[in-house]
mmCIF file of C-alpha atoms in Angstrom:
data_model
loop_
_atom_site.group_PDB
_atom_site.id
_atom_site.type_symbol
_atom_site.label_atom_id
_atom_site.label_comp_id
_atom_site.label_asym_id
_atom_site.label_seq_id
_atom_site.Cartn_x
_atom_site.Cartn_y
_atom_site.Cartn_z
ATOM 1 C CA MET A 269 -53.406 57.305 4.923
ATOM 2 C CA ASN A 270 -50.409 59.076 3.244
ATOM 3 C CA LYS A 271 -49.578 60.222 6.662
ATOM 4 C CA LEU A 272 -49.984 56.858 8.203
ATOM 5 C CA PHE A 273 -47.441 55.649 5.603
ATOM 6 C CA GLY A 274 -45.079 58.224 5.349
ATOM 7 C CA LYS A 275 -42.707 59.040 2.386
ATOM 8 C CA LYS A 276 -42.946 56.490 -0.260
ATOM 9 C CA PRO A 277 -41.318 56.825 -3.533
ATOM 10 C CA ALA A 278 -43.942 57.407 -6.366
ATOM 11 C CA PRO A 279 -45.580 54.341 -7.739
ATOM 12 C CA GLN A 280 -43.396 54.816 -11.099
ATOM 13 C CA LYS A 281 -41.965 51.208 -12.644
ATOM 14 C CA PRO A 282 -38.366 51.326 -11.981
ATOM 15 C CA ILE A 283 -36.184 52.569 -14.160
ATOM 16 C CA ILE A 284 -33.923 49.685 -15.326
ATOM 17 C CA VAL A 285 -30.088 50.752 -15.355
ATOM 18 C CA VAL A 286 -27.153 49.254 -16.978
ATOM 19 C CA SER A 287 -23.879 49.895 -14.831
ATOM 20 C CA GLY A 288 -20.185 48.868 -14.329
ATOM 21 C CA LEU A 289 -16.741 50.058 -15.026
ATOM 22 C CA PRO A 290 -16.233 51.389 -18.477
ATOM 23 C CA ARG A 291 -15.619 48.677 -20.991
ATOM 24 C CA SER A 292 -16.972 45.985 -18.748
ATOM 25 C CA GLY A 293 -20.087 45.196 -21.292
ATOM 26 C CA THR A 294 -22.423 47.550 -20.717
ATOM 27 C CA SER A 295 -22.996 48.727 -24.315
ATOM 28 C CA MET A 296 -23.633 44.973 -24.763
ATOM 29 C CA MET A 297 -25.928 44.565 -21.882
ATOM 30 C CA MET A 298 -27.729 47.486 -23.140
ATOM 31 C CA LYS A 299 -27.892 45.972 -27.002
ATOM 32 C CA MET A 300 -29.349 42.842 -25.012
ATOM 33 C CA MET A 301 -32.050 44.877 -23.311
ATOM 34 C CA ALA A 302 -33.004 46.553 -26.445
ATOM 35 C CA GLU A 303 -33.193 43.057 -28.572
ATOM 36 C CA GLY A 304 -34.997 41.569 -25.438
ATOM 37 C CA GLY A 305 -37.965 44.363 -26.208
ATOM 38 C CA LEU A 306 -37.024 47.203 -23.325
ATOM 39 C CA SER A 307 -37.215 50.742 -24.421
ATOM 40 C CA VAL A 308 -33.863 52.454 -24.006
ATOM 41 C CA VAL A 309 -33.017 55.874 -23.020
ATOM 42 C CA THR A 310 -30.378 57.449 -25.399
ATOM 43 C CA ASP A 311 -29.407 60.433 -27.989
ATOM 44 C CA GLU A 312 -27.298 58.195 -30.203
ATOM 45 C CA LEU A 313 -24.805 61.213 -29.855
ATOM 46 C CA ARG A 314 -21.805 58.916 -29.092
ATOM 47 C CA SER A 315 -22.229 56.406 -32.222
ATOM 48 C CA ALA A 316 -20.633 53.217 -33.247
ATOM 49 C CA ASP A 317 -16.950 52.886 -33.773
ATOM 50 C CA GLU A 318 -13.864 50.340 -33.458
ATOM 51 C CA ASP A 319 -14.646 50.103 -29.571
ATOM 52 C CA ASN A 320 -17.879 49.817 -29.824
ATOM 53 C CA PRO A 321 -19.159 48.206 -33.337
ATOM 54 C CA ASN A 322 -23.027 47.427 -32.324
ATOM 55 C CA GLY A 323 -23.184 51.441 -30.329
ATOM 56 C CA TYR A 324 -22.489 52.964 -27.157
ATOM 57 C CA TYR A 325 -26.529 53.185 -26.127
ATOM 58 C CA GLU A 326 -25.187 56.464 -24.099
ATOM 59 C CA LEU A 327 -27.159 59.215 -23.147
ATOM 60 C CA GLU A 328 -25.242 62.998 -22.652
ATOM 61 C CA ALA A 329 -27.510 63.899 -19.634
ATOM 62 C CA VAL A 330 -26.254 61.198 -18.037
ATOM 63 C CA LYS A 331 -22.880 62.994 -17.281
ATOM 64 C CA GLN A 332 -25.055 66.064 -16.121
ATOM 65 C CA MET A 333 -26.914 64.402 -13.337
ATOM 66 C CA SER A 334 -24.317 65.950 -10.895
ATOM 67 C CA ALA A 335 -25.115 69.497 -12.134
ATOM 68 C CA GLY A 336 -28.913 68.777 -11.613
ATOM 69 C CA ASN A 337 -29.936 67.670 -14.908
ATOM 70 C CA VAL A 338 -32.150 64.983 -13.848
ATOM 71 C CA ALA A 339 -35.417 65.973 -15.301
ATOM 72 C CA TRP A 340 -35.508 63.279 -18.008
ATOM 73 C CA LEU A 341 -35.944 60.598 -15.551
ATOM 74 C CA SER A 342 -39.481 61.166 -14.864
ATOM 75 C CA ASP A 343 -40.010 60.002 -18.098
ATOM 76 C CA ALA A 344 -37.536 56.868 -18.062
ATOM 77 C CA GLY A 345 -39.534 54.428 -15.852
ATOM 78 C CA GLY A 346 -39.720 50.814 -17.365
ATOM 79 C CA LYS A 347 -37.117 52.220 -19.888
ATOM 80 C CA VAL A 348 -33.613 51.517 -19.725
ATOM 81 C CA VAL A 349 -30.597 53.631 -19.586
ATOM 82 C CA LYS A 350 -26.705 53.182 -19.338
ATOM 83 C CA VAL A 351 -25.231 54.643 -16.063
ATOM 84 C CA ILE A 352 -21.340 54.035 -15.397
ATOM 85 C CA SER A 353 -20.962 52.779 -11.435
ATOM 86 C CA ALA A 354 -18.936 56.177 -10.464
ATOM 87 C CA LEU A 355 -22.535 58.172 -11.552
ATOM 88 C CA LEU A 356 -24.739 55.908 -9.839
ATOM 89 C CA GLU A 357 -24.753 58.369 -6.351
ATOM 90 C CA HIS A 358 -26.124 60.973 -9.089
ATOM 91 C CA LEU A 359 -29.451 59.452 -9.505
ATOM 92 C CA PRO A 360 -32.135 61.190 -7.650
ATOM 93 C CA SER A 361 -33.610 59.292 -4.503
ATOM 94 C CA GLU A 362 -37.202 59.972 -5.486
ATOM 95 C CA PHE A 363 -36.999 56.964 -7.952
ATOM 96 C CA SER A 364 -36.611 53.395 -7.655
ATOM 97 C CA TYR A 365 -34.025 51.259 -9.821
ATOM 98 C CA LYS A 366 -33.603 47.987 -10.772
ATOM 99 C CA ILE A 367 -29.687 48.187 -11.790
ATOM 100 C CA ILE A 368 -27.595 45.360 -13.983
ATOM 101 C CA PHE A 369 -24.355 45.895 -12.990
ATOM 102 C CA MET A 370 -21.604 44.303 -15.442
ATOM 103 C CA GLU A 371 -18.822 42.756 -14.045
ATOM 104 C CA ARG A 372 -15.508 41.297 -16.011
ATOM 105 C CA GLU A 373 -12.026 40.445 -15.075
ATOM 106 C CA ILE A 374 -10.395 43.606 -14.463
ATOM 107 C CA LYS A 375 -7.140 42.887 -16.577
ATOM 108 C CA GLU A 376 -9.355 42.941 -19.688
ATOM 109 C CA ILE A 377 -11.200 45.822 -18.808
ATOM 110 C CA LEU A 378 -7.810 47.707 -18.358
ATOM 111 C CA ALA A 379 -6.421 46.318 -21.751
ATOM 112 C CA SER A 380 -9.937 47.284 -23.566
ATOM 113 C CA GLN A 381 -9.293 50.821 -21.905
ATOM 114 C CA GLN A 382 -5.868 51.626 -23.156
ATOM 115 C CA LYS A 383 -7.027 50.159 -26.624
ATOM 116 C CA MET A 384 -9.855 53.032 -26.586
ATOM 117 C CA LEU A 385 -7.803 55.946 -24.906
ATOM 118 C CA LYS A 386 -5.717 55.293 -28.018
ATOM 119 C CA HIS A 387 -8.228 55.242 -30.291
ATOM 120 C CA ARG A 388 -9.284 58.760 -28.686
ATOM 121 C CA SER A 389 -5.948 60.158 -28.922
ATOM 122 C CA GLU A 390 -6.133 60.403 -25.107
ATOM 123 C CA SER A 391 -3.103 59.378 -22.960
ATOM 124 C CA SER A 392 -2.938 58.068 -19.008
ATOM 125 C CA GLN A 393 -0.897 59.984 -16.895
ATOM 126 C CA VAL A 394 -1.259 56.763 -14.214
ATOM 127 C CA ASP A 395 -0.194 53.585 -15.050
ATOM 128 C CA ASP A 396 -2.799 50.771 -15.310
ATOM 129 C CA ALA A 397 -1.225 49.029 -11.729
ATOM 130 C CA GLU A 398 -2.338 52.370 -9.918
ATOM 131 C CA ILE A 399 -5.628 52.511 -11.794
ATOM 132 C CA GLU A 400 -6.530 49.165 -11.223
ATOM 133 C CA ALA A 401 -6.115 49.717 -7.457
ATOM 134 C CA GLN A 402 -8.472 52.599 -7.794
ATOM 135 C CA PHE A 403 -11.067 50.854 -9.330
ATOM 136 C CA LYS A 404 -10.687 47.898 -6.940
ATOM 137 C CA LYS A 405 -11.038 50.644 -4.314
ATOM 138 C CA HIS A 406 -13.804 52.307 -6.469
ATOM 139 C CA LEU A 407 -16.063 48.627 -6.459
ATOM 140 C CA SER A 408 -15.345 48.197 -2.688
ATOM 141 C CA VAL A 409 -16.886 50.976 -1.887
ATOM 142 C CA ILE A 410 -19.707 51.310 -4.284
ATOM 143 C CA LYS A 411 -21.097 47.689 -3.674
ATOM 144 C CA PRO A 412 -21.998 48.623 -0.059
ATOM 145 C CA TRP A 413 -23.057 51.879 -0.928
ATOM 146 C CA LEU A 414 -25.757 50.398 -2.850
ATOM 147 C CA VAL A 415 -26.571 47.737 -0.724
ATOM 148 C CA ARG A 416 -27.985 50.514 1.795
ATOM 149 C CA GLN A 417 -30.029 52.456 -0.894
ATOM 150 C CA PRO A 418 -33.400 51.607 -0.269
ATOM 151 C CA ASN A 419 -34.398 52.563 -3.753
ATOM 152 C CA MET A 420 -32.019 50.275 -5.560
ATOM 153 C CA GLU A 421 -31.757 46.862 -6.838
ATOM 154 C CA VAL A 422 -28.750 45.224 -8.283
ATOM 155 C CA MET A 423 -28.175 41.965 -9.964
ATOM 156 C CA TYR A 424 -24.574 41.504 -10.667
ATOM 157 C CA VAL A 425 -23.611 39.956 -14.273
ATOM 158 C CA SER A 426 -20.198 38.748 -15.050
ATOM 159 C CA TYR A 427 -19.431 39.612 -18.493
ATOM 160 C CA ASN A 428 -17.141 36.661 -18.757
ATOM 161 C CA ASP A 429 -19.511 33.886 -17.884
ATOM 162 C CA MET A 430 -22.396 35.460 -20.220
ATOM 163 C CA ILE A 431 -20.146 35.558 -23.116
ATOM 164 C CA ARG A 432 -19.739 31.455 -22.594
ATOM 165 C CA ASP A 433 -23.225 31.059 -22.349
ATOM 166 C CA ALA A 434 -25.480 33.557 -22.506
ATOM 167 C CA ALA A 435 -29.342 32.180 -22.150
ATOM 168 C CA PRO A 436 -29.446 31.291 -18.408
ATOM 169 C CA PHE A 437 -28.054 34.826 -17.778
ATOM 170 C CA SER A 438 -31.064 36.233 -19.988
ATOM 171 C CA LYS A 439 -33.334 34.189 -18.010
ATOM 172 C CA LYS A 440 -32.202 35.596 -14.440
ATOM 173 C CA ILE A 441 -32.043 39.131 -15.967
ATOM 174 C CA THR A 442 -35.767 38.587 -17.100
ATOM 175 C CA GLU A 443 -37.077 37.149 -13.761
ATOM 176 C CA PHE A 444 -34.952 40.020 -11.922
ATOM 177 C CA LEU A 445 -36.249 42.652 -13.882
ATOM 178 C CA GLY A 446 -40.010 41.062 -14.292
ATOM 179 C CA ALA A 447 -40.335 42.411 -17.043
ATOM 180 C CA PRO A 448 -41.791 39.694 -20.456
ATOM 181 C CA LEU A 449 -38.354 40.267 -22.250
ATOM 182 C CA ASP A 450 -37.546 38.076 -25.493
ATOM 183 C CA VAL A 451 -34.833 35.760 -23.782
ATOM 184 C CA SER A 452 -33.944 33.886 -26.826
ATOM 185 C CA ARG A 453 -33.133 37.388 -28.743
ATOM 186 C CA MET A 454 -31.152 38.730 -25.799
ATOM 187 C CA ALA A 455 -29.118 35.746 -25.844
ATOM 188 C CA ARG A 456 -27.908 36.050 -28.975
ATOM 189 C CA ILE A 457 -26.171 38.827 -28.330
ATOM 190 C CA PRO A 458 -23.111 38.326 -26.634
ATOM 191 C CA SER A 459 -20.514 37.456 -29.326
ATOM 192 C CA ARG A 460 -17.934 34.901 -29.001
ATOM 193 C CA ASP A 461 -16.265 36.558 -32.052
ATOM 194 C CA LEU A 462 -16.639 40.109 -30.963
ATOM 195 C CA TYR A 463 -14.657 38.880 -27.714
ATOM 196 C CA ARG A 464 -11.812 36.851 -29.673
ATOM 197 C CA ASN A 465 -11.456 39.977 -31.914
ATOM 198 C CA ARG A 466 -11.059 42.467 -28.855
ATOM 199 C CA LYS A 467 -8.665 40.275 -27.186
ATOM 200 C CA VAL A 468 -6.396 40.175 -30.194
ATOM 201 C CA ASN A 469 -7.131 43.317 -31.995
ATOM 202 C CA GLY A 470 -8.688 45.746 -29.304
ATOM 203 C CA MET B 151 -38.770 30.955 15.659
ATOM 204 C CA LYS B 152 -42.424 30.536 14.938
ATOM 205 C CA SER B 153 -43.576 33.019 17.429
ATOM 206 C CA ILE B 154 -40.933 35.704 15.613
ATOM 207 C CA ALA B 155 -42.740 34.911 12.596
ATOM 208 C CA LYS B 156 -46.137 35.518 13.849
ATOM 209 C CA LYS B 157 -44.934 38.868 15.345
ATOM 210 C CA ILE B 158 -43.735 39.693 11.795
ATOM 211 C CA GLY B 159 -46.417 38.829 10.240
ATOM 212 C CA VAL B 160 -48.606 41.087 12.608
ATOM 213 C CA ILE B 161 -46.545 44.059 11.741
ATOM 214 C CA PHE B 162 -46.546 43.743 7.969
ATOM 215 C CA ALA B 163 -50.460 42.940 8.286
ATOM 216 C CA ASN B 164 -50.768 46.109 10.220
ATOM 217 C CA ARG B 165 -49.208 47.956 7.541
ATOM 218 C CA ASP B 166 -51.334 46.632 4.566
ATOM 219 C CA LEU B 167 -49.201 45.319 1.751
ATOM 220 C CA ARG B 168 -51.792 45.966 -1.073
ATOM 221 C CA ASP B 169 -49.627 48.915 -2.401
ATOM 222 C CA PHE B 170 -46.470 47.177 -2.667
ATOM 223 C CA GLY B 171 -45.951 46.060 -6.471
ATOM 224 C CA ALA B 172 -42.739 44.364 -6.031
ATOM 225 C CA ILE B 173 -41.767 44.249 -1.986
ATOM 226 C CA SER B 174 -38.214 43.705 -1.504
ATOM 227 C CA PHE B 175 -36.255 43.088 2.030
ATOM 228 C CA ARG B 176 -35.279 46.943 1.325
ATOM 229 C CA ASP B 177 -39.102 47.595 2.460
ATOM 230 C CA ILE B 178 -38.361 46.041 6.048
ATOM 231 C CA PRO B 179 -37.534 49.158 7.545
ATOM 232 C CA PHE B 180 -40.661 51.177 6.314
ATOM 233 C CA LEU B 181 -43.145 48.721 6.891
ATOM 234 C CA ALA B 182 -41.809 47.966 10.482
ATOM 235 C CA ILE B 183 -41.424 51.577 11.268
ATOM 236 C CA GLY B 184 -43.314 53.480 8.811
ATOM 237 C CA LYS B 185 -40.139 55.287 7.160
ATOM 238 C CA HIS B 186 -36.740 54.536 5.411
ATOM 239 C CA LEU B 187 -34.036 54.289 7.475
ATOM 240 C CA ASP B 188 -31.708 57.702 7.762
ATOM 241 C CA GLN B 189 -29.449 56.972 4.913
ATOM 242 C CA SER B 190 -27.763 60.934 5.319
ATOM 243 C CA HIS B 191 -24.716 59.723 7.103
ATOM 244 C CA ILE B 192 -23.521 57.272 4.582
ATOM 245 C CA LYS B 193 -20.623 58.807 2.200
ATOM 246 C CA PRO B 194 -21.322 58.577 -1.496
ATOM 247 C CA PRO B 195 -18.931 56.558 -2.939
ATOM 248 C CA SER B 196 -16.932 59.724 -4.548
ATOM 249 C CA LYS B 197 -16.503 61.045 -1.454
ATOM 250 C CA ALA B 198 -15.293 57.428 0.514
ATOM 251 C CA THR B 199 -12.625 56.622 -2.709
ATOM 252 C CA GLY B 200 -10.133 59.044 -0.952
ATOM 253 C CA ASP B 201 -6.848 60.392 -2.818
ATOM 254 C CA GLY B 202 -7.238 58.068 -6.036
ATOM 255 C CA GLN B 203 -10.629 59.804 -6.920
ATOM 256 C CA LYS B 204 -9.068 62.467 -9.197
ATOM 257 C CA ASP B 205 -7.045 59.566 -11.053
ATOM 258 C CA LEU B 206 -10.250 57.698 -11.432
ATOM 259 C CA GLU B 207 -12.005 61.182 -12.783
ATOM 260 C CA ASP B 208 -9.264 61.872 -15.037
ATOM 261 C CA ARG B 209 -9.393 58.102 -16.623
ATOM 262 C CA LEU B 210 -13.255 58.197 -17.300
ATOM 263 C CA LYS B 211 -13.092 61.899 -19.038
ATOM 264 C CA GLY B 212 -10.041 60.331 -21.197
ATOM 265 C CA LEU B 213 -12.427 57.890 -22.066
ATOM 266 C CA GLY B 214 -15.443 59.749 -22.903
ATOM 267 C CA TYR B 215 -17.450 58.847 -20.124
ATOM 268 C CA LEU B 216 -17.350 62.124 -17.842
#
Protein backbone atom coordinates (compact mmCIF):
# COMPACT_ATOMS: atom_id res chain seq x y z
CA MET A 1 0.00 0.00 0.00
CA ASN A 2 2.85 2.35 0.86
CA LYS A 3 4.26 1.88 -2.63
CA LEU A 4 0.88 2.67 -4.11
CA PHE A 5 0.60 5.90 -2.16
CA GLY A 6 4.22 6.99 -2.54
CA LYS A 7 5.89 9.35 -0.07
CA LYS A 8 3.64 10.78 2.61
CA PRO A 9 4.74 12.60 5.76
CA ALA A 10 4.65 10.47 8.89
CA PRO A 11 1.21 10.70 10.55
CA GLN A 12 2.50 12.84 13.40
CA LYS A 13 0.24 15.63 14.61
CA PRO A 14 1.08 18.90 12.82
CA ILE A 15 3.56 21.12 14.61
CA ILE A 16 1.93 24.43 15.45
CA VAL A 17 4.11 27.40 14.56
CA VAL A 18 3.60 31.02 15.55
CA SER A 19 5.40 33.21 13.06
CA GLY A 20 5.70 36.72 11.65
CA LEU A 21 8.15 39.59 11.71
CA PRO A 22 9.84 40.35 15.03
CA ARG A 23 7.58 42.62 17.13
CA SER A 24 4.43 41.65 15.25
CA GLY A 25 2.74 40.06 18.27
CA THR A 26 4.26 36.58 18.13
CA SER A 27 4.99 36.43 21.87
CA MET A 28 1.45 37.52 22.66
CA MET A 29 0.10 34.78 20.40
CA MET A 30 2.38 32.25 22.10
CA LYS A 31 0.93 33.25 25.45
CA MET A 32 -2.58 32.87 24.01
CA MET A 33 -1.71 29.36 22.84
CA ALA A 34 -0.37 28.48 26.28
CA GLU A 35 -3.45 29.89 27.99
CA GLY A 36 -5.61 27.97 25.56
CA GLY A 37 -4.03 24.74 26.76
CA LEU A 38 -1.34 23.92 24.21
CA SER A 39 2.12 22.72 25.25
CA VAL A 40 4.78 25.28 24.34
CA VAL A 41 8.20 24.29 23.06
CA THR A 42 10.51 26.77 24.79
CA ASP A 43 13.74 26.75 26.78
CA GLU A 44 12.92 30.03 28.55
CA LEU A 45 16.52 31.18 28.05
CA ARG A 46 15.26 34.58 26.97
CA SER A 47 13.37 35.85 29.95
CA ALA A 48 10.73 38.55 30.23
CA ASP A 49 11.92 42.14 30.04
CA GLU A 50 10.53 45.59 29.37
CA ASP A 51 10.04 44.76 25.69
CA ASN A 52 8.12 41.58 26.42
CA PRO A 53 6.84 41.72 30.01
CA ASN A 54 4.94 38.44 29.52
CA GLY A 55 7.98 36.58 28.23
CA TYR A 56 9.32 35.61 24.81
CA TYR A 57 8.37 31.90 24.60
CA GLU A 58 11.42 31.24 22.43
CA LEU A 59 13.65 28.25 21.79
CA GLU A 60 17.34 28.75 21.08
CA ALA A 61 17.42 25.67 18.83
CA VAL A 62 15.11 27.43 16.36
CA LYS A 63 18.00 29.74 15.47
CA GLN A 64 20.17 26.70 14.79
CA MET A 65 17.85 24.95 12.33
CA SER A 66 19.85 26.22 9.36
CA ALA A 67 22.88 24.42 10.85
CA GLY A 68 20.94 21.15 11.05
CA ASN A 69 19.68 21.27 14.62
CA VAL A 70 16.21 19.90 13.87
CA ALA A 71 16.02 16.69 15.95
CA TRP A 72 13.92 18.47 18.58
CA LEU A 73 11.06 18.77 16.06
CA SER A 74 10.42 15.01 16.29
CA ASP A 75 8.79 15.59 19.68
CA ALA A 76 6.99 18.79 18.73
CA GLY A 77 3.87 17.33 17.10
CA GLY A 78 0.74 18.96 18.53
CA LYS A 79 2.85 21.52 20.41
CA VAL A 80 3.47 25.17 19.58
CA VAL A 81 6.82 26.79 18.79
CA LYS A 82 7.76 30.31 17.78
CA VAL A 83 9.66 30.65 14.49
CA ILE A 84 10.10 34.11 12.98
CA SER A 85 9.22 34.34 9.30
CA ALA A 86 12.84 34.56 8.17
CA LEU A 87 13.49 31.08 9.60
CA LEU A 88 10.41 29.28 8.25
CA GLU A 89 12.34 28.00 5.25
CA HIS A 90 14.54 25.94 7.57
CA LEU A 91 11.64 23.86 8.92
CA PRO A 92 12.24 20.28 7.74
CA SER A 93 9.90 19.10 4.99
CA GLU A 94 9.20 15.72 6.59
CA PHE A 95 6.85 17.26 9.16
CA SER A 96 3.58 19.08 8.65
CA TYR A 97 2.90 22.49 10.14
CA LYS A 98 -0.03 24.71 11.00
CA ILE A 99 1.31 28.23 10.98
CA ILE A 100 -0.30 31.22 12.65
CA PHE A 101 1.31 34.16 10.92
CA MET A 102 1.03 37.44 12.81
CA GLU A 103 0.65 40.67 10.86
CA ARG A 104 0.93 44.15 12.28
CA GLU A 105 1.12 47.65 10.83
CA ILE A 106 4.68 47.99 9.60
CA LYS A 107 5.27 51.41 11.18
CA GLU A 108 4.39 49.99 14.59
CA ILE A 109 6.72 47.04 14.04
CA LEU A 110 9.60 49.33 13.13
CA ALA A 111 8.96 51.68 16.05
CA SER A 112 8.87 48.74 18.44
CA GLN A 113 12.05 47.29 16.95
CA GLN A 114 13.86 50.61 17.37
CA LYS A 115 12.94 50.67 21.05
CA MET A 116 14.09 47.10 21.45
CA LEU A 117 17.39 47.85 19.71
CA LYS A 118 17.90 50.75 22.09
CA HIS A 119 17.18 48.59 25.14
CA ARG A 120 19.71 46.07 23.84
CA SER A 121 22.29 48.83 23.21
CA GLU A 122 22.30 47.91 19.54
CA SER A 123 22.30 50.38 16.71
CA SER A 124 20.91 50.03 13.22
CA GLN A 125 23.25 50.67 10.29
CA VAL A 126 20.31 51.01 7.92
CA ASP A 127 17.53 53.56 8.23
CA ASP A 128 13.95 52.45 8.84
CA ALA A 129 12.73 53.45 5.37
CA GLU A 130 15.15 50.97 3.85
CA ILE A 131 14.34 48.27 6.40
CA GLU A 132 10.62 48.84 5.79
CA ALA A 133 11.16 48.24 2.08
CA GLN A 134 13.14 45.10 2.83
CA PHE A 135 10.54 43.73 5.23
CA LYS A 136 7.81 44.35 2.64
CA LYS A 137 9.88 42.56 0.04
CA HIS A 138 10.49 39.70 2.46
CA LEU A 139 6.74 39.35 3.06
CA SER A 140 6.00 39.50 -0.66
CA VAL A 141 8.38 36.57 -1.13
CA ILE A 142 7.51 34.45 1.90
CA LYS A 143 3.73 34.44 1.37
CA PRO A 144 3.73 32.85 -2.10
CA TRP A 145 6.47 30.51 -0.92
CA LEU A 146 4.23 29.35 1.93
CA VAL A 147 1.33 28.72 -0.46
CA ARG A 148 3.54 26.34 -2.41
CA GLN A 149 4.61 24.28 0.58
CA PRO A 150 2.49 21.11 0.64
CA ASN A 151 3.25 20.50 4.32
CA MET A 152 2.33 23.98 5.59
CA GLU A 153 -1.09 25.50 6.24
CA VAL A 154 -1.20 29.15 7.18
CA MET A 155 -3.66 31.38 8.98
CA TYR A 156 -2.91 35.10 8.95
CA VAL A 157 -3.90 37.05 12.06
CA SER A 158 -3.93 40.83 12.33
CA TYR A 159 -2.40 41.97 15.61
CA ASN A 160 -4.10 45.36 15.31
CA ASP A 161 -7.55 43.84 14.79
CA MET A 162 -7.03 41.30 17.54
CA ILE A 163 -6.12 43.97 20.07
CA ARG A 164 -9.50 45.56 19.35
CA ASP A 165 -11.50 42.34 19.79
CA ALA A 166 -9.72 39.06 20.46
CA ALA A 167 -12.74 36.78 20.93
CA PRO A 168 -13.58 36.09 17.27
CA PHE A 169 -9.90 35.53 16.47
CA SER A 170 -9.54 33.07 19.32
CA LYS A 171 -12.46 31.07 17.98
CA LYS A 172 -11.10 31.08 14.42
CA ILE A 173 -7.65 30.02 15.59
CA THR A 174 -9.16 27.14 17.52
CA GLU A 175 -11.08 26.03 14.43
CA PHE A 176 -7.95 26.32 12.29
CA LEU A 177 -5.92 24.21 14.71
CA GLY A 178 -8.71 21.71 15.25
CA ALA A 179 -7.81 21.60 18.92
CA PRO A 180 -10.17 21.98 21.91
CA LEU A 181 -8.60 25.14 23.30
CA ASP A 182 -9.98 27.37 26.03
CA VAL A 183 -11.20 30.24 23.88
CA SER A 184 -12.24 32.52 26.74
CA ARG A 185 -8.80 32.30 28.41
CA MET A 186 -7.11 32.96 25.07
CA ALA A 187 -9.23 36.02 24.40
CA ARG A 188 -8.19 37.60 27.72
CA ILE A 189 -4.51 37.83 26.74
CA PRO A 190 -4.41 40.64 24.15
CA SER A 191 -4.08 43.72 26.29
CA ARG A 192 -5.10 47.17 25.21
CA ASP A 193 -3.22 48.59 28.20
CA LEU A 194 -0.03 46.87 27.14
CA TYR A 195 -0.58 48.06 23.58
CA ARG A 196 -1.15 51.66 24.73
CA ASN A 197 1.92 51.52 26.98
CA ARG A 198 4.01 50.23 24.13
CA LYS A 199 2.82 53.00 21.85
CA VAL A 200 3.64 55.61 24.45
CA ASN A 201 6.66 54.19 26.26
CA GLY A 202 8.01 51.41 24.08
CA MET B 1 -19.44 20.96 -13.94
CA LYS B 2 -21.36 17.95 -12.75
CA SER B 3 -19.29 15.59 -14.88
CA ILE B 4 -16.01 17.13 -13.62
CA ALA B 5 -17.14 16.61 -10.04
CA LYS B 6 -17.95 12.99 -10.86
CA LYS B 7 -14.49 12.44 -12.35
CA ILE B 8 -12.71 14.04 -9.38
CA GLY B 9 -14.83 11.92 -7.07
CA VAL B 10 -13.71 8.81 -8.90
CA ILE B 11 -10.02 9.80 -8.73
CA PHE B 12 -10.21 10.47 -4.99
CA ALA B 13 -12.21 7.34 -4.31
CA ASN B 14 -9.50 5.30 -5.99
CA ARG B 15 -6.91 6.81 -3.65
CA ASP B 16 -8.78 5.85 -0.49
CA LEU B 17 -9.28 8.78 1.88
CA ARG B 18 -9.25 6.81 5.13
CA ASP B 19 -5.67 7.76 6.06
CA PHE B 20 -6.17 11.47 5.54
CA GLY B 21 -7.07 13.00 8.89
CA ALA B 22 -7.17 16.66 7.90
CA ILE B 23 -7.35 16.75 4.15
CA SER B 24 -6.62 20.03 2.39
CA PHE B 25 -6.31 21.31 -1.16
CA ARG B 26 -2.56 20.76 -0.91
CA ASP B 27 -3.22 17.02 -0.99
CA ILE B 28 -4.93 17.20 -4.38
CA PRO B 29 -1.76 16.54 -6.46
CA PHE B 30 -0.89 13.63 -4.21
CA LEU B 31 -4.40 12.22 -4.38
CA ALA B 32 -4.64 12.68 -8.12
CA ILE B 33 -1.23 11.50 -9.29
CA GLY B 34 0.15 9.66 -6.26
CA LYS B 35 2.96 12.09 -5.47
CA HIS B 36 3.46 15.64 -4.34
CA LEU B 37 4.50 18.18 -6.92
CA ASP B 38 8.20 18.86 -7.29
CA GLN B 39 8.96 22.06 -5.37
CA SER B 40 12.72 21.96 -5.85
CA HIS B 41 12.72 24.74 -8.43
CA ILE B 42 11.20 27.22 -5.95
CA LYS B 43 13.86 29.41 -4.39
CA PRO B 44 13.80 29.66 -0.59
CA PRO B 45 12.77 33.15 0.53
CA SER B 46 16.28 34.09 1.69
CA LYS B 47 17.60 33.51 -1.84
CA ALA B 48 14.71 35.35 -3.47
CA THR B 49 14.90 38.49 -1.32
CA GLY B 50 18.00 39.73 -3.12
CA ASP B 51 20.37 42.51 -2.09
CA GLY B 52 18.53 43.47 1.08
CA GLN B 53 18.97 40.07 2.73
CA LYS B 54 22.09 41.13 4.64
CA ASP B 55 20.35 44.24 6.01
CA LEU B 56 17.47 42.09 7.19
CA GLU B 57 19.80 39.61 8.85
CA ASP B 58 21.70 42.41 10.60
CA ARG B 59 18.42 43.79 11.94
CA LEU B 60 17.29 40.36 13.16
CA LYS B 61 20.66 39.75 14.84
CA GLY B 62 20.45 43.12 16.55
CA LEU B 63 17.05 42.15 17.92
CA GLY B 64 18.33 38.76 19.11
CA TYR B 65 16.32 36.65 16.67
CA LEU B 66 19.21 35.17 14.69
